[in-house]
Coordinates of C-alpha atoms and ligand atoms in Angstrom, one line a residue:
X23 CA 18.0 -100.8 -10.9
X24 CA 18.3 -97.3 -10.5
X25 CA 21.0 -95.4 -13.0
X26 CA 23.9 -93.3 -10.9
X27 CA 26.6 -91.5 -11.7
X28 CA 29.8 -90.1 -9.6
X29 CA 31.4 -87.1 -10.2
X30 CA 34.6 -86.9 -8.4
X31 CA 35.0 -90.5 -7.8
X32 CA 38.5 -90.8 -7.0
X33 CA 38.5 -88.5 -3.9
X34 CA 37.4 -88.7 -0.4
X35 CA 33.6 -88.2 -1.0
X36 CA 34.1 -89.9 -3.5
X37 CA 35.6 -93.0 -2.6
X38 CA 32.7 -93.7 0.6
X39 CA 30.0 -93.3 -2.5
X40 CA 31.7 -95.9 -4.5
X41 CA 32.3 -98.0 -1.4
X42 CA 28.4 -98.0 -0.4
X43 CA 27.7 -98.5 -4.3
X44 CA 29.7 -101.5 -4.5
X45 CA 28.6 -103.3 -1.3
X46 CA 24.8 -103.7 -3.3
X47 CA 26.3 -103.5 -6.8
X48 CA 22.8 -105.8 -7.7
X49 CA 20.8 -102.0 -6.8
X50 CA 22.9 -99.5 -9.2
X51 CA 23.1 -99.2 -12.5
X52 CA 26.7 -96.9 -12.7
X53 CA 26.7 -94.8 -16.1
X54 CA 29.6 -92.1 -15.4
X55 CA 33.0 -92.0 -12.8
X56 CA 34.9 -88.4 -13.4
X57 CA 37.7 -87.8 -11.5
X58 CA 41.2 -85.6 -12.0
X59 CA 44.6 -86.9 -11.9
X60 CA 44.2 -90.3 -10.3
X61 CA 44.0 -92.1 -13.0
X62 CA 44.7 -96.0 -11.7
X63 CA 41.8 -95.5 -9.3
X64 CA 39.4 -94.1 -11.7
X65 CA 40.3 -97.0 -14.0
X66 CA 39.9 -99.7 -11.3
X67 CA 36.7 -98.5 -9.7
X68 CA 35.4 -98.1 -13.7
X69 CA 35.7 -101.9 -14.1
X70 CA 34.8 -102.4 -10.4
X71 CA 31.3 -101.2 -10.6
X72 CA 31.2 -101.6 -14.4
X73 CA 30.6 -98.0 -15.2
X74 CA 29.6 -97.3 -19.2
X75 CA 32.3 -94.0 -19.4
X76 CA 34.8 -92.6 -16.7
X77 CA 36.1 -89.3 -17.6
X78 CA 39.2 -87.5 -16.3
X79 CA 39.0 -83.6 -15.7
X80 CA 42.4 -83.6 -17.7
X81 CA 43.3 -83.7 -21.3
X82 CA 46.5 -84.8 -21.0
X83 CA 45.9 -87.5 -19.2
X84 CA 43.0 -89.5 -21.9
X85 CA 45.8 -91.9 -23.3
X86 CA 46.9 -93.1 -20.0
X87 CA 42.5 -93.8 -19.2
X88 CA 42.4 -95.4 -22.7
X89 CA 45.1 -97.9 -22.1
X90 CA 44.2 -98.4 -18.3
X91 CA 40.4 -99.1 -20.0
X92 CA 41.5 -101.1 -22.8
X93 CA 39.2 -104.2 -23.6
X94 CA 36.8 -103.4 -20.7
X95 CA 34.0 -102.0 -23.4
X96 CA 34.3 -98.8 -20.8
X97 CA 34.1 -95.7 -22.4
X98 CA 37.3 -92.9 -21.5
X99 CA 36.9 -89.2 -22.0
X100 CA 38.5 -86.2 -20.9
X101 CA 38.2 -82.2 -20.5
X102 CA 35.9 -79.9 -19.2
X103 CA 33.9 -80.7 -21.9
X104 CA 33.5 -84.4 -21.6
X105 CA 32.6 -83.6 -17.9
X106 CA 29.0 -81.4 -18.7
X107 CA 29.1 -84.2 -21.2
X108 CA 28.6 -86.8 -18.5
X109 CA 26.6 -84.5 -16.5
X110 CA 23.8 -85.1 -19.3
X111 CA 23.6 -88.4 -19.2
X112 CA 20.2 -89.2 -17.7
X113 CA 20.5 -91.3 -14.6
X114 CA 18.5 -90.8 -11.3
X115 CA 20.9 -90.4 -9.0
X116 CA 24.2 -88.1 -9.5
X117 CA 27.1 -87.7 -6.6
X118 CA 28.7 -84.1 -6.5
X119 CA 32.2 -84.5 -5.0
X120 CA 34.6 -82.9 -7.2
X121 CA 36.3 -80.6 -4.9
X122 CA 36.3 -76.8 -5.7
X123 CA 34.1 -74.5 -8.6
X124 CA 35.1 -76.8 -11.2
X125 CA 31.8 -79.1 -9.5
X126 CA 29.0 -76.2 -10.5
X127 CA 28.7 -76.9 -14.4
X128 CA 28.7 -80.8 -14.2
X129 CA 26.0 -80.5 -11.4
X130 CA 23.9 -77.7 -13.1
X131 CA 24.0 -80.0 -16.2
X132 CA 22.5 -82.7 -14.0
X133 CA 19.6 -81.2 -13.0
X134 CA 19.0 -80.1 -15.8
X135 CA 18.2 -83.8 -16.9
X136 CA 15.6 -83.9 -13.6
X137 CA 18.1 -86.1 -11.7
X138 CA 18.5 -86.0 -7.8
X139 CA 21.8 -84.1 -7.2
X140 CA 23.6 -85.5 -3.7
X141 CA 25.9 -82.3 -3.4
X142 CA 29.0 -82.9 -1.3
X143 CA 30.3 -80.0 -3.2
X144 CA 29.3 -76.9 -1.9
X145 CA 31.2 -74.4 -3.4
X146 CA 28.0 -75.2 -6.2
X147 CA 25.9 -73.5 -3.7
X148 CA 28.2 -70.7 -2.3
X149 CA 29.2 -69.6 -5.9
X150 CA 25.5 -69.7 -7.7
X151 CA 22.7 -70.9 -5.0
X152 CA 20.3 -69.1 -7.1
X153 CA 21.3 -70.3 -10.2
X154 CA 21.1 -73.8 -8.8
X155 CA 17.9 -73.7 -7.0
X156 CA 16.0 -72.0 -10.0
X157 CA 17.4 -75.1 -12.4
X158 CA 16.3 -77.7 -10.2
X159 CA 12.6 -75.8 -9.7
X160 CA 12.6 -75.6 -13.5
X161 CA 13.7 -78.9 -14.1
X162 CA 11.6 -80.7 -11.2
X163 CA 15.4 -81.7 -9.6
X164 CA 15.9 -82.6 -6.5
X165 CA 19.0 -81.8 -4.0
X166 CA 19.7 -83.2 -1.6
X167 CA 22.5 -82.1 1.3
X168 CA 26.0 -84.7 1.7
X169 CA 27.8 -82.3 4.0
X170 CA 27.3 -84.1 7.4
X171 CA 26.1 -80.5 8.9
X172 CA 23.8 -79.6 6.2
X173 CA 22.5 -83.5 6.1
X174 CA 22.2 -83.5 9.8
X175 CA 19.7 -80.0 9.5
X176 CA 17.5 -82.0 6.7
X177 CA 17.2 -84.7 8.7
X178 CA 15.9 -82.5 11.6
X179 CA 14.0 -80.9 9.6
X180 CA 11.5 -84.1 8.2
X181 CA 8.5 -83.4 8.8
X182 CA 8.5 -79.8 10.1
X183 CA 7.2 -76.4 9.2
X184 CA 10.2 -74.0 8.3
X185 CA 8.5 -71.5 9.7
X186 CA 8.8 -73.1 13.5
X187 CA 12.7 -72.6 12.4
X188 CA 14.3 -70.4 15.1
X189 CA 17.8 -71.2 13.9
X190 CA 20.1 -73.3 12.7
X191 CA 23.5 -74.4 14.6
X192 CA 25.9 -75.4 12.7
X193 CA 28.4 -77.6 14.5
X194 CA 32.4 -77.1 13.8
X195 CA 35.6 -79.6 15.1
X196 CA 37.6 -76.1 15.3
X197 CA 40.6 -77.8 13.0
X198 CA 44.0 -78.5 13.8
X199 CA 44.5 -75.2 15.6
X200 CA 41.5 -74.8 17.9
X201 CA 43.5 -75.0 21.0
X202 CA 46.8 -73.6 19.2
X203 CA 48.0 -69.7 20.7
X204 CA 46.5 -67.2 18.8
X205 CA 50.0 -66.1 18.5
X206 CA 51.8 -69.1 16.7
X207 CA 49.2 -69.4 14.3
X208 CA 50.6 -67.0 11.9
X209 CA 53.3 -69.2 11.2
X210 CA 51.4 -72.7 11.1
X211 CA 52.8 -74.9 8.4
X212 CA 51.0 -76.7 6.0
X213 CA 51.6 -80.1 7.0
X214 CA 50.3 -78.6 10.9
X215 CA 47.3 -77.7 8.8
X216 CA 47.1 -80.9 6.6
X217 CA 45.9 -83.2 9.9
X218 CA 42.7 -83.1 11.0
X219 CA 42.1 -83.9 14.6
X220 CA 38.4 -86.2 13.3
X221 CA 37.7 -86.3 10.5
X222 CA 39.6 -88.3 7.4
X223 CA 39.0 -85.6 4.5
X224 CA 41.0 -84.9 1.2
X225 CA 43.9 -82.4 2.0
X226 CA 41.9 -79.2 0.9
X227 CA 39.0 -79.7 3.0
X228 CA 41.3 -80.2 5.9
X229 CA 43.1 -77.3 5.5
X230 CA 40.1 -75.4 5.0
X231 CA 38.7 -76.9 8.6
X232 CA 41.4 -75.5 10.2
X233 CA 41.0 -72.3 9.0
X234 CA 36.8 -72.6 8.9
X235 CA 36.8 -71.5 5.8
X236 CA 34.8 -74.3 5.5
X237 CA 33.0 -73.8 7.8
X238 CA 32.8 -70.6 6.2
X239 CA 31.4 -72.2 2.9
X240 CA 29.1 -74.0 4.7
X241 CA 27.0 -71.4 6.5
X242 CA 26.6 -69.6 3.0
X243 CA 25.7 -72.6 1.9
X244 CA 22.9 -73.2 4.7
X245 CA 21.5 -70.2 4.2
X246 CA 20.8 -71.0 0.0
X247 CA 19.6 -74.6 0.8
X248 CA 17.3 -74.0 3.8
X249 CA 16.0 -70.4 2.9
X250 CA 17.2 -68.7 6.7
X251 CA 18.4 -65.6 7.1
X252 CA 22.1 -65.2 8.0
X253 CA 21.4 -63.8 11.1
X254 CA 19.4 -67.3 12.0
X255 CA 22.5 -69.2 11.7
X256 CA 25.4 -69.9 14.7
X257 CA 28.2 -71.8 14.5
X258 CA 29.5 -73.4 17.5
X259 CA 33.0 -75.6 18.3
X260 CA 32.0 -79.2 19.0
X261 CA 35.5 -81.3 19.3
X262 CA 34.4 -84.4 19.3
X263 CA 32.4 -84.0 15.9
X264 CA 29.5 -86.5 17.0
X265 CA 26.8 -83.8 17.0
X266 CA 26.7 -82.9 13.4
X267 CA 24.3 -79.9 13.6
X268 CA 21.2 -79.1 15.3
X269 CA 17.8 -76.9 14.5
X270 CA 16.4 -74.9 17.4
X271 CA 12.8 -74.2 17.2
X272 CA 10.2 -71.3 18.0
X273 CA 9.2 -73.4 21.3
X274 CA 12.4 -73.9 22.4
X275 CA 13.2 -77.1 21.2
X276 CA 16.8 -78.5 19.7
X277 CA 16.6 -81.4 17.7
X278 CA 20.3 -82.5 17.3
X279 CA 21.9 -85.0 14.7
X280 CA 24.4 -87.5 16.4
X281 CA 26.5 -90.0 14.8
X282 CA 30.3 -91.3 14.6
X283 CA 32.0 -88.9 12.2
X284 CA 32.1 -90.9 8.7
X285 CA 30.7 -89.7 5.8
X286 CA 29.3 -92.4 4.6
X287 CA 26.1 -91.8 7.3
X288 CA 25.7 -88.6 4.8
X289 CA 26.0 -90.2 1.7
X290 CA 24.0 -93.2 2.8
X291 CA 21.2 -90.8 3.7
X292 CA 21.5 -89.1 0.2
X293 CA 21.4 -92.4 -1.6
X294 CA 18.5 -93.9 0.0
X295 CA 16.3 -91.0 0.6
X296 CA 13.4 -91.1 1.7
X297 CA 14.2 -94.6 3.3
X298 CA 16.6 -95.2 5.7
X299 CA 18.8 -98.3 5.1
X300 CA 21.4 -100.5 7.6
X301 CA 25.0 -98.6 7.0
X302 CA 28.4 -100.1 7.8
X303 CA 28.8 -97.4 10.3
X304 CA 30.3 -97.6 14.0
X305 CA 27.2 -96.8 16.5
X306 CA 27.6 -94.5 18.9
X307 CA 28.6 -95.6 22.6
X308 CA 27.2 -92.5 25.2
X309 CA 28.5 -93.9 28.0
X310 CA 31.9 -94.5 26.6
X311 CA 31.6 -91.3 25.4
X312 CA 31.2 -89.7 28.7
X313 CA 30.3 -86.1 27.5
X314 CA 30.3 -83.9 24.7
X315 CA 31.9 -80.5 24.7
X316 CA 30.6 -76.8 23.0
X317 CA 32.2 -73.4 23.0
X318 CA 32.3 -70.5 21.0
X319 CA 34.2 -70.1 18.0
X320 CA 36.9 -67.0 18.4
X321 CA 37.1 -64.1 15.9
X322 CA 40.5 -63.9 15.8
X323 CA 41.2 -67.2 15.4
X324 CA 38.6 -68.0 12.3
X325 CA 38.3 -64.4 10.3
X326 CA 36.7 -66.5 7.6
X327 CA 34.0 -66.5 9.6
X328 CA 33.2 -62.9 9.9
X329 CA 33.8 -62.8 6.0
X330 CA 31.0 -65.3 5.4
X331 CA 29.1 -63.5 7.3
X332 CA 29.5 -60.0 5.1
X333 CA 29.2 -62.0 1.9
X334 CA 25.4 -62.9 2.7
X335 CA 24.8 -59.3 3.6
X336 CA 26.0 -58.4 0.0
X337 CA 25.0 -61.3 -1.8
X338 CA 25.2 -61.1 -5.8
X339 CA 28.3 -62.9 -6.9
X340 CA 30.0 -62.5 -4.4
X341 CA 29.6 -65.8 -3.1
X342 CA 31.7 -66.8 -6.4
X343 CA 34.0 -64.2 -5.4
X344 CA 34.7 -65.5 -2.0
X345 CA 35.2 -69.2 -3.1
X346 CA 37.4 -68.5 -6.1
X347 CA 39.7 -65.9 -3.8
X348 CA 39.7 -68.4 -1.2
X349 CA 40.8 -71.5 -3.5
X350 CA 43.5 -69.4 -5.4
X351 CA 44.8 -68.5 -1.6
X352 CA 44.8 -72.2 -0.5
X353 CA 46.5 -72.8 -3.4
X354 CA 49.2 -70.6 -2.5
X355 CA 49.6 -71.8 0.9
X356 CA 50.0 -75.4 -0.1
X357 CA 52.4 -74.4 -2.2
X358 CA 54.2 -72.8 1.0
X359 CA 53.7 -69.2 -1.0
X360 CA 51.6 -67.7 1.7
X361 CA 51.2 -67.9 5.4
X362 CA 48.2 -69.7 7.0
X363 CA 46.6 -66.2 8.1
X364 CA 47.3 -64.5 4.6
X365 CA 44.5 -67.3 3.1
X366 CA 41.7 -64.9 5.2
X367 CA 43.3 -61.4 4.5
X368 CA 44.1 -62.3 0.6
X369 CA 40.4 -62.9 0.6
X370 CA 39.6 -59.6 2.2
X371 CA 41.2 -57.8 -0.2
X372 CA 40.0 -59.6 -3.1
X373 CA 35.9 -58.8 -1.8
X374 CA 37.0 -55.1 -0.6
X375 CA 38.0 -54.7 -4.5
X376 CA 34.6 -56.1 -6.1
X377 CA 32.6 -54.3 -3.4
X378 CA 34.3 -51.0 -4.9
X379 CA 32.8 -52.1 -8.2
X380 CA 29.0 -52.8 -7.6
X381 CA 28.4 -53.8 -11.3
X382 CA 30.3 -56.9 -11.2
X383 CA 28.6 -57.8 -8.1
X384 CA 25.1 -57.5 -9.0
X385 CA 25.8 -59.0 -12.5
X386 CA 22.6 -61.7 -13.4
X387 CA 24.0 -65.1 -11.9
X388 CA 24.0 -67.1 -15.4
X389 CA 26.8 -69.7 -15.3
X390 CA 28.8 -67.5 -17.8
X391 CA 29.0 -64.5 -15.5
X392 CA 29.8 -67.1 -12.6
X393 CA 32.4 -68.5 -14.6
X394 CA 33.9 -65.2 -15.5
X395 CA 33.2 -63.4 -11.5
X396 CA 35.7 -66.6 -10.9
X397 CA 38.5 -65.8 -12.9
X398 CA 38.6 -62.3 -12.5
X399 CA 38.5 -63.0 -8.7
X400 CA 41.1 -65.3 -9.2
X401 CA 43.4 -62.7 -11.1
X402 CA 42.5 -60.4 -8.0
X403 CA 44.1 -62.5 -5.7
X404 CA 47.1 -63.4 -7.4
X405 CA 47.9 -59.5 -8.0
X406 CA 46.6 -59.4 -3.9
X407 CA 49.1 -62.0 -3.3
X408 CA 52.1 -60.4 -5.5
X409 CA 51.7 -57.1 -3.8
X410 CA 51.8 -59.2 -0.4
X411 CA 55.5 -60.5 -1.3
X412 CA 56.5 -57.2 -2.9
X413 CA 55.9 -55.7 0.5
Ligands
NDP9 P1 39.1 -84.7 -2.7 O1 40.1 -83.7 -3.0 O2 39.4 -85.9 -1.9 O3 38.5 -85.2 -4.1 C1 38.1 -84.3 -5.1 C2 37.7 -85.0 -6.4 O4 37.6 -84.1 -7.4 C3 38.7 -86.1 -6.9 O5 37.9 -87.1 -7.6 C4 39.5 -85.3 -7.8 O6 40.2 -86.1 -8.8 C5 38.5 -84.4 -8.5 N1 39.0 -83.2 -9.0 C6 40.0 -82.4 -8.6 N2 40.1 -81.3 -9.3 C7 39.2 -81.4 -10.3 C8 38.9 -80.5 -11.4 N3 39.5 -79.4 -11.6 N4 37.9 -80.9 -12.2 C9 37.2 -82.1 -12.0 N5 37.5 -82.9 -11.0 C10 38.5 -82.6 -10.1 O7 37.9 -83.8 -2.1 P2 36.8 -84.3 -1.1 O8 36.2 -85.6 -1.4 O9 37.3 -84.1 0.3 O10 35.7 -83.2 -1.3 C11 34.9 -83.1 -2.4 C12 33.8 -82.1 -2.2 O11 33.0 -82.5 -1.1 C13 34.3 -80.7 -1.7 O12 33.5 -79.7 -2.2 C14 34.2 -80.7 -0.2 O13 34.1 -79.5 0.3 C15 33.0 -81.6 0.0 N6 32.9 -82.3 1.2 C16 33.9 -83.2 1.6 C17 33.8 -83.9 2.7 C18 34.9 -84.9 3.1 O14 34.7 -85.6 4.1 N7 36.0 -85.0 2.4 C19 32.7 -83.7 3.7 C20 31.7 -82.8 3.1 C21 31.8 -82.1 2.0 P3 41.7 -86.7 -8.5 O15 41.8 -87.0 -7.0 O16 41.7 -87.9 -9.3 O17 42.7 -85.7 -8.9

């Protein structure tokens, strides 16, 4: 039986692992579940797959575990904390989908018990690739990709020489606005944002597809786990989601992923790695699909883009810097504080300010100076945010 934990349980990511866990529960040994606020599901799925601890992110919320828990033998916890705590506990096999920066130190912790980290969160990546990569080398880890774009490149990548790597294109849906006037989107609500024309994603993702800053997040992240240079990787709009990256090589060639878009052809991937196993997935139906479409993403409409772009050039922390601006703006705009184009300039702002002062930039990436790059970033974008409204 092979020992796996989830971290992040109770979300979207989250919720396909545990599904695809509990169709073979005979395979799994579950030690950990984390999750945040969603307490009734972390409970249920704790007794469901008969976990030894499930952990909520929050404090104030261990009394409600305890009792939801009570009698099952299944251990509660709570706090960051208890969190690394479970990150420690040697399984094989540890699922990355807590959503945000808050996923790093759980994740670092697991490699640093040698286990093979399935990272749907990327923001682990974007905010200390280095970092990460060095623990797992040091700690003979393995990573492997859940994002269905950076799955899809690993996938077309078996077996070949990264040096016959041309580039890497990195397939986007466009989000909820792609074929919106450039014009209206300045005053896009957050429930225009909140539906995503493919995909079924939690709320934050989702609004980040719209805006690409995840898309954003994800080429920063391609260039840490496959090694490119930034100038190697494209990003092009694919509507219909089925292609879910591709890798062109030297001699031309473009080997392409394809699938129906549900993440649990990723996850299923990650879990049984290096075999490939049957999925409960639909197939894909070419002739009912009739064709697939591609076209350039716009500047205008996706700044995040561009931003991703000049976060590479600088590199340093500033990878941190981008994610933690960029969650402190989404926070705002689902709060209805901010507009849906203020996310991209608040972010501006917030890497114009570090790039004015180099020494925070270049600071060694250790998971304290991560940690602290984040909250000053953060703080940056609140004041970036208060000036805004003061205007
Ligand atoms: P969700 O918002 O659906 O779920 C996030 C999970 O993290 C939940 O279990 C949530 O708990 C928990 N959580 C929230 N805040 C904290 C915190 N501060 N500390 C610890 N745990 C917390 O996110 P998704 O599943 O959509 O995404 C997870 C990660 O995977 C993200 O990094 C995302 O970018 C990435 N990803 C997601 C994809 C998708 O299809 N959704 C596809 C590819 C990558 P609770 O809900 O109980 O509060």
């Amino acid at each position: 039986m092979r020992k796996v934990s989830i971290f992040g349980a109770t979300g979207s990511v989250g919720q396909n692992t545990v599904d695809l866990i509990a169709r073979d529960p005979d395979s799994y040994d579950v030690v950990a579940l984390t999750g945040g606020a969603n307490i009734a599901l972390l409970a249920q799925d704790a007794k469901r797959l008969n976990a030894d601890i499930a952990i909520t992110a929050y404090d104030s919320r261990l009394e409600e575990l305890r009792a939801a828990l009570a009698g099952t033998g299944i251990e509660a916890a709570a706090g960051q904390a208890a969190l690394i705590e479970a990150g420690a506990r040697p399984v094989n096999w540890v699922m990355s989908a807590i959503v945000g920066a808050a996923g790093l130190a759980p994740g670092l912790e697991a490699l640093k018990q040698g286990a093979t980290l399935a990272l749907a969160n990327k923001e682990t990546l974007v905010c200390a690739g280095k970092l990460v990569l060095d623990t797992a080398r040091k700690h003979n880890a393995r990573l492997l990709p859940v994002d269905s774009e950076h799955s899809a490149i690993f996938q077309a990548l078996v077996g070949e020489d990264m040096a016959a790597v041309e580039r890497i294109i990195i397939t986007a849906s466009g989000g909820a606005f792609r074929d919106w006037p450039l014009d209206a989107l300045e005053h896009a609500s957050l429930a225009e944002a909140s539906s995503h024309p493919n995909w079924d994603m939690g709320q934050r993702i989702t609004i980040d597809s719209a805006s690409m800053f995840n898309k954003a997040l994800e080429v920063i992240e391609t260039r840490e786990f496959f090694g490119v240079d930034p100038s190697q990787i494209e990003v092009i709009i694919h509507p219909e989601s089925m292609v879910h990256s591709l890798v062109g090589f030297r001699d031309g060639a473009l080997m392409a992923h394809l699938g129906a878009p549900d993440m649990r052809h990723a996850i299923g991937y990650a879990l049984h790695w290096p075999d490939r196993r049957d999925l409960p997935v639909a197939r894909l139906d070419l002739a009912q699909l009739g064709q697939l479409n591609f076209k350039a993403p716009e500047d205008a409409r996706y700044p995040a883009l561009r931003l991703a772009y000049d976060v590479m050039d600088r590199g340093g922390l500033s990878g941190a810097v981008f994610n933690a601006a960029k969650e402190r703006a989404l926070d705002a705009f689902i709060a209805e504080r901010i507009g849906f184009l203020d996310m991209a300039r608040v972010v501006e702002q917030v890497l114009d300010r570090f790039e004015a002062n180099p020494g925070l930039i270049d600071a060694q990436m250790t998971l304290d100076n991560v940690t602290q790059t984040d909250h000053l970033a953060r703080q940056w974008a609140d004041e970036a945010m208060a000036q805004r409204a003061g205007r």
